[in-house]
């Protein structure tokens, strides 16, 4: 049920009624946040060292699909800011996706615990704090962790994202795209990594070399790099992330029975040593949503708000094609009702083309201990609108749970820069207990759908069975009869309960052509849409 404080309120009259109590410049800033429609409460204005609770800093709900940036040095409160925004979005019926890098966002499902700090913060900002838990689902990449396993097929993941994970150069990336194209055209489904390895090996064998002759072929050297990268990738335990049942990203759009948005928490603490993987996997989730969702145009509230933590990892060593795809996805997904917040240390971590798309900014404190720190501070200040604050001084002097804010108004114009003391989250600020988390996961209606991995016939099995044939066309003839295949599939469906995952990928088995999105992720006509 929506919080009373986030419903359309009398904020504008309230500001004018108390104008005499506010300094003139503070009143001008506060007036920039006096929205008439539904809005999320971030906190209260800081001015001249004082917290002014009558000057509330808010962000219009309708502007949350205009994307945003939450930045700041380690330990300045970025995670709590995510939690605060996620809670209020959920209360307004908006589903939220949170990447839980450190493992301390799982507590959002449990009521918070009042203590002196929480009560003091609530009093400072005039927050009617009430301990509240929010509906949540818990996920884990490939089942590494305690959540519902999230997997993708290699076909669904696509060559561009996989090239980023494997750290391939541009030439190798193009060669991998050629391998995918070949597999698509021949109906060789790439479900897991052994499927991809089998196709690459086949295309460099005596039997397979002629298959790509008209497209320039696949050089032994490039194939060797791809295979070695796959071997290293598998050695890191990545095999579990690829397979079936493939996760349906439409699950992220759910609401609870009481109308609140479900908060999807993806636990990533167990895979922190593989940052390229988890950051790129998050981009797969976003890309998959992008090409599955219909256009909405301007909306009263977002369909989903997506938080990408440690966002700089997406852009490290990224190819030009990858950066172009991120920029285009971020620019276009807004019209599908999805907001994306990048969470990182400084705006410099995000390419300028992407940063230009981020209309809402919450900048926590920065440190200036080294020349590089000072350079990052100077660059951050330049990204803000002109302000009466000395932002260099303010940004280095903010305390934990304080930030400099500017958002888009209801008319789409930037609000005045506002130093803000942020509200306290109302859910548990820390991890949920292990037993409670395990109960939540096991009790989820999604658990049976995704918990058990399925390994059906795909490229690896077909190539193994057809070894010695001239190519995949003859291998298709060597496959079991259609009735036998259908019986086998029916048995798997009955046993695994993963009908929807099979339906999404069955297209290649019956000869449908795969088309690919900006990121090279698979688009099939059989996919379920929401």
Short mmCIF file of C-alpha atoms in Angstrom, two decimals:
data_model
loop_
_atom_site.label_atom_id
_atom_site.label_comp_id
_atom_site.label_asym_id
_atom_site.label_seq_id
_atom_site.Cartn_x
_atom_site.Cartn_y
_atom_site.Cartn_z
CA UNK A 1 0.00 0.00 0.00
CA UNK A 2 1.49 3.42 -0.90
CA UNK A 3 3.02 5.39 1.93
CA UNK A 4 0.91 8.44 2.76
CA UNK A 5 4.00 10.60 2.39
CA UNK A 6 4.56 9.51 -1.22
CA UNK A 7 1.01 10.26 -2.41
CA UNK A 8 0.18 13.59 -4.12
CA UNK A 9 0.69 16.04 -1.33
CA UNK A 10 0.40 19.67 -0.35
CA UNK A 11 4.14 20.18 -0.60
CA UNK A 12 3.89 23.35 -2.68
CA UNK A 13 1.49 25.16 -0.30
CA UNK A 14 3.57 23.91 2.60
CA UNK A 15 6.70 25.55 1.23
CA UNK A 16 4.99 28.89 0.63
CA UNK A 17 3.27 28.83 4.04
CA UNK A 18 6.61 28.50 5.79
CA UNK A 19 8.55 30.79 3.44
CA UNK A 20 9.31 33.25 6.18
CA UNK A 21 11.16 30.55 8.11
CA UNK A 22 13.54 29.76 5.23
CA UNK A 23 16.47 31.79 3.96
CA UNK A 24 15.69 33.26 0.54
CA UNK A 25 18.12 31.07 -1.41
CA UNK A 26 16.99 27.95 0.46
CA UNK A 27 13.38 28.85 -0.34
CA UNK A 28 14.22 29.10 -4.04
CA UNK A 29 15.81 25.66 -3.97
CA UNK A 30 12.93 24.14 -1.97
CA UNK A 31 10.39 25.58 -4.40
CA UNK A 32 12.08 23.60 -7.17
CA UNK A 33 11.04 20.38 -5.38
CA UNK A 34 7.41 21.36 -4.63
CA UNK A 35 5.80 18.91 -7.05
CA UNK A 36 2.04 18.46 -7.31
CA UNK A 37 1.97 14.80 -8.41
CA UNK A 38 3.17 11.60 -6.72
CA UNK A 39 6.81 11.80 -5.67
CA UNK A 40 9.40 9.93 -3.65
CA UNK A 41 10.81 11.64 -0.57
CA UNK A 42 14.61 11.72 -0.47
CA UNK A 43 15.20 13.95 2.55
CA UNK A 44 15.49 17.53 3.77
CA UNK A 45 17.56 20.43 2.48
CA UNK A 46 20.94 21.24 4.00
CA UNK A 47 21.79 24.95 3.95
CA UNK A 48 24.60 26.80 5.67
CA UNK A 49 25.36 23.76 7.84
CA UNK A 50 21.75 23.37 9.00
CA UNK A 51 19.12 20.77 8.12
CA UNK A 52 15.85 22.48 7.12
CA UNK A 53 13.10 19.87 7.52
CA UNK A 54 10.43 22.18 6.09
CA UNK A 55 12.30 22.15 2.77
CA UNK A 56 11.72 18.61 1.50
CA UNK A 57 13.75 17.24 -1.42
CA UNK A 58 11.76 14.85 -3.62
CA UNK A 59 11.77 13.23 -7.06
CA UNK A 60 8.61 12.94 -9.21
CA UNK A 61 7.49 9.33 -9.63
CA UNK A 62 6.87 9.89 -13.35
CA UNK A 63 10.50 10.92 -13.85
CA UNK A 64 12.03 7.72 -12.47
CA UNK A 65 12.14 6.23 -15.97
CA UNK A 66 14.45 9.10 -17.02
CA UNK A 67 17.31 7.14 -15.45
CA UNK A 68 19.74 8.22 -12.78
CA UNK A 69 23.12 8.07 -11.12
CA UNK A 70 23.90 7.30 -7.49
CA UNK A 71 27.57 8.01 -6.85
CA UNK A 72 29.99 8.54 -3.99
CA UNK A 73 33.03 7.22 -2.22
CA UNK A 74 32.98 3.89 -0.40
CA UNK A 75 31.10 4.06 2.89
CA UNK A 76 29.13 7.23 2.15
CA UNK A 77 25.69 5.57 2.06
CA UNK A 78 25.00 4.66 -1.58
CA UNK A 79 23.50 1.27 -0.65
CA UNK A 80 21.10 2.82 1.85
CA UNK A 81 20.05 5.34 -0.80
CA UNK A 82 19.19 2.46 -3.13
CA UNK A 83 17.18 0.85 -0.36
CA UNK A 84 15.34 4.09 0.42
CA UNK A 85 14.34 4.62 -3.22
CA UNK A 86 13.45 0.95 -3.73
CA UNK A 87 11.12 0.94 -0.72
CA UNK A 88 9.15 3.92 -1.92
CA UNK A 89 8.93 2.62 -5.47
CA UNK A 90 7.57 -0.67 -4.14
CA UNK A 91 5.03 1.22 -2.02
CA UNK A 92 3.84 2.97 -5.19
CA UNK A 93 3.35 -0.35 -7.01
CA UNK A 94 6.56 -0.18 -9.05
CA UNK A 95 8.70 -3.35 -9.27
CA UNK A 96 12.41 -2.86 -8.57
CA UNK A 97 15.54 -4.79 -9.46
CA UNK A 98 18.53 -4.51 -7.11
CA UNK A 99 21.99 -5.91 -7.75
CA UNK A 100 23.19 -6.86 -4.25
CA UNK A 101 26.97 -6.76 -4.59
CA UNK A 102 27.83 -6.82 -0.89
CA UNK A 103 24.99 -9.04 0.27
CA UNK A 104 23.38 -6.48 2.56
CA UNK A 105 20.20 -5.58 0.64
CA UNK A 106 18.33 -8.80 1.45
CA UNK A 107 16.96 -7.15 4.59
CA UNK A 108 14.49 -5.13 2.50
CA UNK A 109 11.89 -7.84 3.12
CA UNK A 110 12.06 -7.43 6.91
CA UNK A 111 10.96 -4.48 9.07
CA UNK A 112 13.79 -2.22 10.20
CA UNK A 113 14.99 -1.94 13.76
CA UNK A 114 14.60 1.42 15.45
CA UNK A 115 17.65 2.75 17.23
CA UNK A 116 19.01 6.13 18.26
CA UNK A 117 20.57 6.85 14.86
CA UNK A 118 17.40 6.01 12.93
CA UNK A 119 15.21 7.99 15.31
CA UNK A 120 17.61 10.93 15.19
CA UNK A 121 17.70 10.94 11.40
CA UNK A 122 13.89 10.70 11.19
CA UNK A 123 13.53 13.64 13.59
CA UNK A 124 16.05 15.70 11.60
CA UNK A 125 14.15 15.36 8.32
CA UNK A 126 10.57 15.16 9.72
CA UNK A 127 10.13 11.57 8.59
CA UNK A 128 7.29 9.52 10.06
CA UNK A 129 9.44 6.42 10.27
CA UNK A 130 7.61 3.07 10.54
CA UNK A 131 9.38 -0.28 10.51
CA UNK A 132 8.20 -1.95 7.29
CA UNK A 133 9.19 -4.96 5.18
CA UNK A 134 8.58 -5.08 1.44
CA UNK A 135 7.72 -7.99 -0.90
CA UNK A 136 10.95 -9.46 -2.27
CA UNK A 137 12.27 -12.28 -4.43
CA UNK A 138 15.85 -13.49 -4.10
CA UNK A 139 17.95 -14.63 -7.03
CA UNK A 140 21.50 -15.86 -7.57
CA UNK A 141 23.52 -16.16 -10.78
CA UNK A 142 23.51 -19.78 -11.84
CA UNK A 143 22.53 -20.83 -8.36
CA UNK A 144 25.87 -19.70 -6.87
CA UNK A 145 24.38 -18.25 -3.73
CA UNK A 146 21.17 -18.79 -1.83
CA UNK A 147 18.67 -17.38 -4.32
CA UNK A 148 16.57 -18.77 -7.17
CA UNK A 149 19.01 -19.60 -9.99
CA UNK A 150 19.16 -17.12 -12.86
CA UNK A 151 20.51 -18.67 -16.04
CA UNK A 152 20.75 -17.63 -19.67
CA UNK A 153 21.33 -19.75 -22.71
CA UNK A 154 24.43 -18.92 -24.73
CA UNK A 155 22.12 -18.29 -27.71
CA UNK A 156 20.05 -15.87 -25.64
CA UNK A 157 23.09 -14.14 -24.18
CA UNK A 158 24.48 -13.35 -27.62
CA UNK A 159 27.96 -12.73 -29.05
CA UNK A 160 28.46 -9.09 -28.06
CA UNK A 161 27.88 -9.59 -24.34
CA UNK A 162 29.83 -12.84 -24.34
CA UNK A 163 32.75 -11.14 -26.08
CA UNK A 164 32.80 -8.59 -23.26
CA UNK A 165 32.90 -11.35 -20.64
CA UNK A 166 35.63 -13.25 -22.50
CA UNK A 167 37.64 -10.03 -23.06
CA UNK A 168 37.86 -10.54 -26.81
CA UNK A 169 39.16 -7.83 -29.11
CA UNK A 170 37.17 -6.40 -32.00
CA UNK A 171 38.35 -8.97 -34.56
CA UNK A 172 37.67 -11.87 -32.21
CA UNK A 173 34.28 -10.38 -31.35
CA UNK A 174 33.35 -10.30 -35.04
CA UNK A 175 34.48 -13.90 -35.45
CA UNK A 176 32.35 -14.98 -32.49
CA UNK A 177 29.37 -13.20 -34.03
CA UNK A 178 29.98 -15.22 -37.20
CA UNK A 179 29.95 -18.44 -35.16
CA UNK A 180 26.59 -17.45 -33.64
CA UNK A 181 25.19 -16.61 -37.06
CA UNK A 182 26.24 -19.99 -38.37
CA UNK A 183 24.72 -21.81 -35.39
CA UNK A 184 21.48 -19.85 -35.78
CA UNK A 185 21.18 -20.61 -39.46
CA UNK A 186 21.84 -24.34 -38.97
CA UNK A 187 19.50 -24.79 -36.01
CA UNK A 188 22.41 -25.61 -33.68
CA UNK A 189 21.17 -24.38 -30.33
CA UNK A 190 23.84 -22.94 -28.08
CA UNK A 191 22.41 -23.71 -24.66
CA UNK A 192 25.57 -23.95 -22.54
CA UNK A 193 29.29 -23.35 -22.98
CA UNK A 194 30.04 -26.87 -24.20
CA UNK A 195 27.69 -26.20 -27.12
CA UNK A 196 29.65 -23.13 -28.14
CA UNK A 197 32.95 -24.97 -27.74
CA UNK A 198 31.65 -27.80 -29.95
CA UNK A 199 30.61 -25.43 -32.75
CA UNK A 200 33.90 -23.49 -32.71
CA UNK A 201 35.83 -26.76 -32.77
CA UNK A 202 33.71 -28.08 -35.63
CA UNK A 203 34.21 -24.94 -37.74
CA UNK A 204 38.00 -25.31 -37.54
CA UNK A 205 37.97 -29.06 -38.23
CA UNK A 206 38.56 -30.62 -41.63
CA UNK A 207 34.84 -31.35 -41.86
CA UNK A 208 33.70 -27.86 -40.91
CA UNK A 209 36.18 -25.48 -42.53
CA UNK A 210 34.17 -25.20 -45.72
CA UNK A 211 31.02 -24.15 -43.84
CA UNK A 212 32.17 -20.53 -43.41
CA UNK A 213 34.26 -20.29 -46.56
CA UNK A 214 31.97 -17.76 -48.25
CA UNK A 215 31.98 -15.58 -45.10
CA UNK A 216 35.76 -15.50 -44.76
CA UNK A 217 36.10 -18.50 -42.50
CA UNK A 218 37.20 -18.78 -38.91
CA UNK A 219 40.97 -18.68 -38.50
CA UNK A 220 42.64 -21.29 -36.32
CA UNK A 221 44.36 -18.52 -34.35
CA UNK A 222 41.11 -16.71 -33.52
CA UNK A 223 39.35 -19.98 -32.72
CA UNK A 224 42.24 -20.84 -30.40
CA UNK A 225 41.82 -17.55 -28.54
CA UNK A 226 38.07 -18.09 -28.17
CA UNK A 227 38.54 -21.66 -26.93
CA UNK A 228 41.25 -20.67 -24.45
CA UNK A 229 39.05 -17.85 -23.16
CA UNK A 230 36.17 -20.28 -22.76
CA UNK A 231 38.43 -22.68 -20.85
CA UNK A 232 39.54 -19.93 -18.47
CA UNK A 233 35.95 -18.79 -18.09
CA UNK A 234 34.78 -22.31 -17.21
CA UNK A 235 37.67 -22.67 -14.76
CA UNK A 236 36.20 -19.74 -12.85
CA UNK A 237 33.00 -21.73 -12.39
CA UNK A 238 31.02 -19.83 -15.02
CA UNK A 239 29.44 -22.91 -16.59
CA UNK A 240 26.54 -22.79 -14.15
CA UNK A 241 25.40 -19.39 -15.44
CA UNK A 242 24.59 -20.76 -18.89
CA UNK A 243 21.89 -23.33 -19.44
CA UNK A 244 18.22 -23.99 -18.96
CA UNK A 245 15.69 -23.21 -17.72
CA UNK A 246 16.53 -19.75 -19.03
CA UNK A 247 15.26 -16.97 -16.79
CA UNK A 248 12.25 -15.06 -18.08
CA UNK A 249 12.99 -11.40 -17.35
CA UNK A 250 9.24 -10.77 -17.29
CA UNK A 251 9.39 -12.18 -13.73
CA UNK A 252 10.97 -8.86 -12.69
CA UNK A 253 7.72 -6.99 -13.50
CA UNK A 254 5.56 -8.62 -10.84
CA UNK A 255 3.52 -6.95 -8.12
CA UNK A 256 2.39 -8.47 -4.84
CA UNK A 257 -1.23 -9.22 -3.94
CA UNK A 258 -1.45 -5.96 -1.97
CA UNK A 259 -0.41 -3.96 -5.07
CA UNK A 260 3.13 -3.20 -3.98
CA UNK A 261 5.92 -3.76 -6.44
CA UNK A 262 8.09 -6.84 -5.90
CA UNK A 263 11.73 -6.04 -5.16
CA UNK A 264 13.96 -8.52 -7.01
CA UNK A 265 17.28 -8.87 -5.20
CA UNK A 266 20.07 -10.55 -7.17
CA UNK A 267 22.73 -11.79 -4.77
CA UNK A 268 26.18 -11.22 -6.26
CA UNK A 269 28.43 -11.45 -3.22
CA UNK A 270 29.29 -15.07 -4.08
CA UNK A 271 30.63 -14.04 -7.51
CA UNK A 272 32.44 -10.83 -6.59
CA UNK A 273 35.71 -12.23 -7.93
CA UNK A 274 34.12 -12.34 -11.41
CA UNK A 275 33.08 -8.69 -11.82
CA UNK A 276 33.09 -8.74 -15.64
CA UNK A 277 30.62 -11.61 -15.57
CA UNK A 278 28.09 -10.20 -13.16
CA UNK A 279 28.14 -6.69 -14.64
CA UNK A 280 27.65 -8.07 -18.15
CA UNK A 281 24.97 -10.48 -16.95
CA UNK A 282 23.07 -7.52 -15.54
CA UNK A 283 23.27 -5.90 -18.96
CA UNK A 284 21.80 -9.08 -20.46
CA UNK A 285 18.79 -8.77 -18.15
CA UNK A 286 18.30 -5.18 -19.25
CA UNK A 287 18.80 -5.97 -22.95
CA UNK A 288 16.34 -8.85 -22.73
CA UNK A 289 13.72 -6.58 -21.19
CA UNK A 290 14.44 -3.96 -23.83
CA UNK A 291 13.50 -6.07 -26.78
CA UNK A 292 10.61 -7.88 -25.06
CA UNK A 293 8.64 -4.89 -23.75
CA UNK A 294 6.22 -2.83 -25.86
CA UNK A 295 6.50 0.93 -26.24
CA UNK A 296 4.62 2.98 -23.65
CA UNK A 297 5.76 6.56 -24.18
CA UNK A 298 5.34 8.89 -21.20
CA UNK A 299 3.96 7.12 -18.13
CA UNK A 300 2.59 8.16 -14.75
CA UNK A 301 4.99 5.78 -13.08
CA UNK A 302 7.73 3.41 -14.30
CA UNK A 303 7.05 -0.19 -15.18
CA UNK A 304 10.35 -1.17 -13.52
CA UNK A 305 13.37 0.58 -12.03
CA UNK A 306 16.67 -1.23 -12.46
CA UNK A 307 19.75 -0.51 -10.29
CA UNK A 308 23.16 -1.48 -11.74
CA UNK A 309 25.70 -1.49 -8.91
CA UNK A 310 29.45 -1.24 -9.58
CA UNK A 311 28.50 0.23 -12.96
CA UNK A 312 32.09 1.09 -13.91
CA UNK A 313 32.70 -2.62 -14.50
CA UNK A 314 30.37 -2.47 -17.50
CA UNK A 315 32.58 0.07 -19.21
CA UNK A 316 36.07 -1.17 -18.33
CA UNK A 317 37.82 -2.47 -21.48
CA UNK A 318 34.52 -2.28 -23.39
CA UNK A 319 34.56 -2.29 -27.18
CA UNK A 320 33.13 0.62 -29.15
CA UNK A 321 30.23 -1.58 -30.30
CA UNK A 322 29.43 -2.52 -26.69
CA UNK A 323 29.43 1.12 -25.56
CA UNK A 324 27.22 2.12 -28.49
CA UNK A 325 24.77 -0.62 -27.58
CA UNK A 326 24.59 0.44 -23.93
CA UNK A 327 24.03 4.05 -24.93
CA UNK A 328 21.26 3.16 -27.36
CA UNK A 329 19.59 0.75 -24.93
CA UNK A 330 19.58 3.33 -22.12
CA UNK A 331 18.26 6.00 -24.45
CA UNK A 332 15.43 3.90 -25.88
CA UNK A 333 14.31 1.81 -22.91
CA UNK A 334 12.87 4.89 -21.21
CA UNK A 335 9.93 4.82 -23.64
CA UNK A 336 9.20 1.26 -22.50
CA UNK A 337 8.68 2.44 -18.94
CA UNK A 338 11.98 1.18 -17.52
CA UNK A 339 14.30 3.39 -15.49
CA UNK A 340 17.98 2.52 -15.05
CA UNK A 341 20.14 3.82 -12.21
CA UNK A 342 23.90 3.40 -12.46
CA UNK A 343 25.64 3.11 -9.10
CA UNK A 344 29.35 3.87 -8.94
CA UNK A 345 31.94 6.10 -7.27
CA UNK A 346 32.20 9.10 -9.60
CA UNK A 347 30.40 10.30 -12.75
CA UNK A 348 33.73 9.83 -14.54
CA UNK A 349 33.14 6.05 -14.32
CA UNK A 350 30.29 6.40 -16.82
CA UNK A 351 30.91 7.39 -20.46
CA UNK A 352 29.70 10.88 -21.36
CA UNK A 353 27.16 9.53 -23.87
CA UNK A 354 25.52 7.44 -21.13
CA UNK A 355 25.86 10.12 -18.45
CA UNK A 356 23.95 12.52 -20.69
CA UNK A 357 20.92 10.19 -20.45
CA UNK A 358 20.81 10.22 -16.63
CA UNK A 359 18.33 12.85 -15.51
CA UNK A 360 18.34 12.15 -11.76
CA UNK A 361 21.49 12.49 -9.67
CA UNK A 362 22.27 11.61 -6.06
CA UNK A 363 25.93 12.35 -5.40
CA UNK A 364 27.30 11.28 -2.03
CA UNK A 365 30.57 12.52 -0.58
CA UNK A 366 33.84 12.37 -2.48
CA UNK A 367 37.33 12.36 -1.02
CA UNK A 368 40.25 14.42 -2.27
CA UNK A 369 43.24 12.72 -0.67
CA UNK A 370 45.29 12.36 -3.87
CA UNK A 371 45.75 14.34 -7.12
CA UNK A 372 43.60 11.78 -8.90
CA UNK A 373 40.87 12.24 -6.29
CA UNK A 374 41.04 16.01 -6.79
CA UNK A 375 40.76 15.59 -10.55
CA UNK A 376 37.70 13.35 -10.14
CA UNK A 377 36.17 15.90 -7.74
CA UNK A 378 36.69 18.74 -10.22
CA UNK A 379 35.16 16.67 -13.02
CA UNK A 380 32.14 15.80 -10.85
CA UNK A 381 31.46 19.42 -9.99
CA UNK A 382 31.39 20.30 -13.70
CA UNK A 383 28.60 17.79 -14.33
CA UNK A 384 26.16 19.69 -12.06
CA UNK A 385 24.02 22.70 -13.03
CA UNK A 386 25.13 26.12 -11.81
CA UNK A 387 24.52 26.34 -8.07
CA UNK A 388 24.85 28.76 -5.15
CA UNK A 389 26.76 26.05 -3.29
CA UNK A 390 30.53 25.75 -3.34
CA UNK A 391 30.20 22.17 -4.55
CA UNK A 392 33.84 21.24 -4.08
CA UNK A 393 33.57 22.18 -0.44
CA UNK A 394 30.13 20.59 0.00
CA UNK A 395 31.01 17.29 -1.67
CA UNK A 396 34.10 16.78 0.48
CA UNK A 397 32.24 17.74 3.66
CA UNK A 398 29.10 15.64 3.38
CA UNK A 399 28.53 13.08 6.10
CA UNK A 400 27.30 9.52 5.71
CA UNK A 401 23.70 9.56 4.50
CA UNK A 402 24.01 13.02 2.97
CA UNK A 403 24.19 13.83 -0.73
CA UNK A 404 23.93 16.52 -3.36
CA UNK A 405 20.76 16.02 -5.40
CA UNK A 406 19.36 17.26 -8.67
CA UNK A 407 16.46 15.53 -10.44
CA UNK A 408 14.06 16.21 -13.30
CA UNK A 409 10.96 18.21 -12.42
CA UNK A 410 7.51 17.21 -13.59
CA UNK A 411 8.13 19.34 -16.68
CA UNK A 412 11.40 17.52 -17.39
CA UNK A 413 13.68 20.41 -16.40
CA UNK A 414 16.57 19.98 -13.92
CA UNK A 415 15.76 21.03 -10.37
CA UNK A 416 18.11 23.29 -8.41
CA UNK A 417 21.09 21.54 -6.84
CA UNK A 418 20.19 20.63 -3.26
CA UNK A 419 22.51 19.39 -0.54
CA UNK A 420 20.29 16.88 1.27
CA UNK A 421 20.17 14.91 4.47
CA UNK A 422 18.58 11.67 3.33
CA UNK A 423 15.82 9.75 5.05
CA UNK A 424 16.41 6.43 6.76
CA UNK A 425 15.15 3.23 5.09
CA UNK A 426 12.24 1.61 6.92
CA UNK A 427 13.26 -1.96 6.19
CA UNK A 428 16.15 -3.84 7.77
CA UNK A 429 19.46 -2.13 6.96
CA UNK A 430 21.53 -5.28 6.69
CA UNK A 431 21.30 -8.88 5.49
CA UNK A 432 18.31 -11.06 6.20
CA UNK A 433 19.15 -14.01 8.45
CA UNK A 434 20.19 -17.17 6.63
CA UNK A 435 17.21 -19.23 7.78
CA UNK A 436 14.73 -16.51 6.85
CA UNK A 437 16.37 -16.12 3.45
CA UNK A 438 16.28 -19.86 2.75
CA UNK A 439 12.59 -19.97 3.72
CA UNK A 440 11.81 -17.07 1.41
CA UNK A 441 13.61 -18.72 -1.52
CA UNK A 442 12.11 -22.18 -1.00
CA UNK A 443 8.63 -20.71 -0.54
CA UNK A 444 8.73 -18.69 -3.74
CA UNK A 445 6.35 -19.78 -6.55
CA UNK A 446 9.33 -19.38 -8.91
CA UNK A 447 11.54 -21.88 -7.12
CA UNK A 448 10.19 -25.01 -8.79
CA UNK A 449 10.28 -23.29 -12.16
CA UNK A 450 13.98 -22.43 -12.11
CA UNK A 451 15.73 -24.39 -9.36
CA UNK A 452 16.47 -27.57 -11.31
CA UNK A 453 18.86 -27.37 -14.29
CA UNK A 454 17.86 -29.11 -17.54
CA UNK A 455 20.34 -30.43 -20.10
CA UNK A 456 18.48 -31.32 -23.29
CA UNK A 457 19.80 -32.03 -26.75
CA UNK A 458 21.56 -29.06 -28.32
CA UNK A 459 24.58 -28.28 -30.52
CA UNK A 460 27.06 -30.41 -28.56
CA UNK A 461 24.93 -33.58 -28.72
CA UNK A 462 24.08 -33.11 -32.38
CA UNK A 463 27.67 -32.54 -33.41
CA UNK A 464 28.84 -35.52 -31.37
CA UNK A 465 26.19 -37.75 -32.89
CA UNK A 466 26.89 -36.47 -36.39
CA UNK A 467 30.69 -36.76 -36.20
CA UNK A 468 31.88 -38.02 -39.55
CA UNK A 469 28.96 -36.54 -41.46
CA UNK A 470 29.65 -33.75 -43.96
CA UNK A 471 27.89 -31.08 -41.97
CA UNK A 472 24.89 -30.14 -39.77
CA UNK A 473 22.44 -30.72 -42.64
CA UNK A 474 23.34 -34.43 -42.63
CA UNK A 475 23.42 -34.41 -38.85
CA UNK A 476 19.80 -33.26 -38.90
CA UNK A 477 18.94 -36.34 -40.96
CA UNK A 478 20.73 -38.49 -38.42
CA UNK A 479 18.64 -37.11 -35.57
CA UNK A 480 15.88 -39.18 -33.95
CA UNK A 481 12.47 -39.09 -35.59
CA UNK A 482 10.10 -36.20 -34.92
CA UNK A 483 7.68 -38.28 -32.88
CA UNK A 484 10.56 -39.53 -30.74
CA UNK A 485 11.81 -35.95 -30.25
CA UNK A 486 8.34 -34.76 -29.26
CA UNK A 487 7.97 -37.60 -26.75
CA UNK A 488 11.38 -36.80 -25.29
CA UNK A 489 10.49 -33.15 -24.97
CA UNK A 490 7.13 -33.92 -23.38
CA UNK A 491 8.85 -36.13 -20.81
CA UNK A 492 11.29 -33.39 -19.96
CA UNK A 493 8.51 -30.84 -19.58
CA UNK A 494 6.57 -33.15 -17.30
CA UNK A 495 9.60 -33.95 -15.18
CA UNK A 496 11.17 -30.51 -14.95
CA UNK A 497 8.26 -28.10 -14.90
CA UNK A 498 10.14 -25.71 -17.19
CA UNK A 499 7.69 -25.51 -20.08
CA UNK A 500 8.10 -21.78 -20.54
CA UNK A 501 11.86 -21.97 -20.88
CA UNK A 502 11.55 -24.71 -23.52
CA UNK A 503 8.86 -22.74 -25.35
CA UNK A 504 11.18 -19.76 -25.57
CA UNK A 505 13.97 -21.75 -27.19
CA UNK A 506 12.07 -24.33 -29.22
CA UNK A 507 12.02 -21.99 -32.24
CA UNK A 508 15.27 -23.24 -33.70
CA UNK A 509 14.13 -26.86 -33.36
CA UNK A 510 11.28 -26.19 -35.78
CA UNK A 511 13.28 -24.02 -38.13
CA UNK A 512 12.38 -20.48 -37.05
CA UNK A 513 14.99 -17.88 -37.84
CA UNK A 514 16.59 -16.14 -34.88
CA UNK A 515 16.90 -12.37 -35.04
CA UNK A 516 19.13 -10.47 -32.69
CA UNK A 517 18.89 -7.22 -30.78
CA UNK A 518 21.34 -4.37 -30.30
CA UNK A 519 23.42 -6.58 -28.01
CA UNK A 520 23.14 -9.62 -30.25
CA UNK A 521 20.76 -11.25 -27.76
CA UNK A 522 18.30 -13.68 -29.33
CA UNK A 523 14.80 -12.60 -30.28
CA UNK A 524 12.37 -15.39 -31.00
CA UNK A 525 8.75 -15.12 -31.96
CA UNK A 526 7.84 -17.72 -29.34
CA UNK A 527 8.92 -15.57 -26.37
CA UNK A 528 6.32 -14.63 -23.82
CA UNK A 529 5.66 -10.90 -23.58
CA UNK A 530 4.24 -8.85 -20.76
#
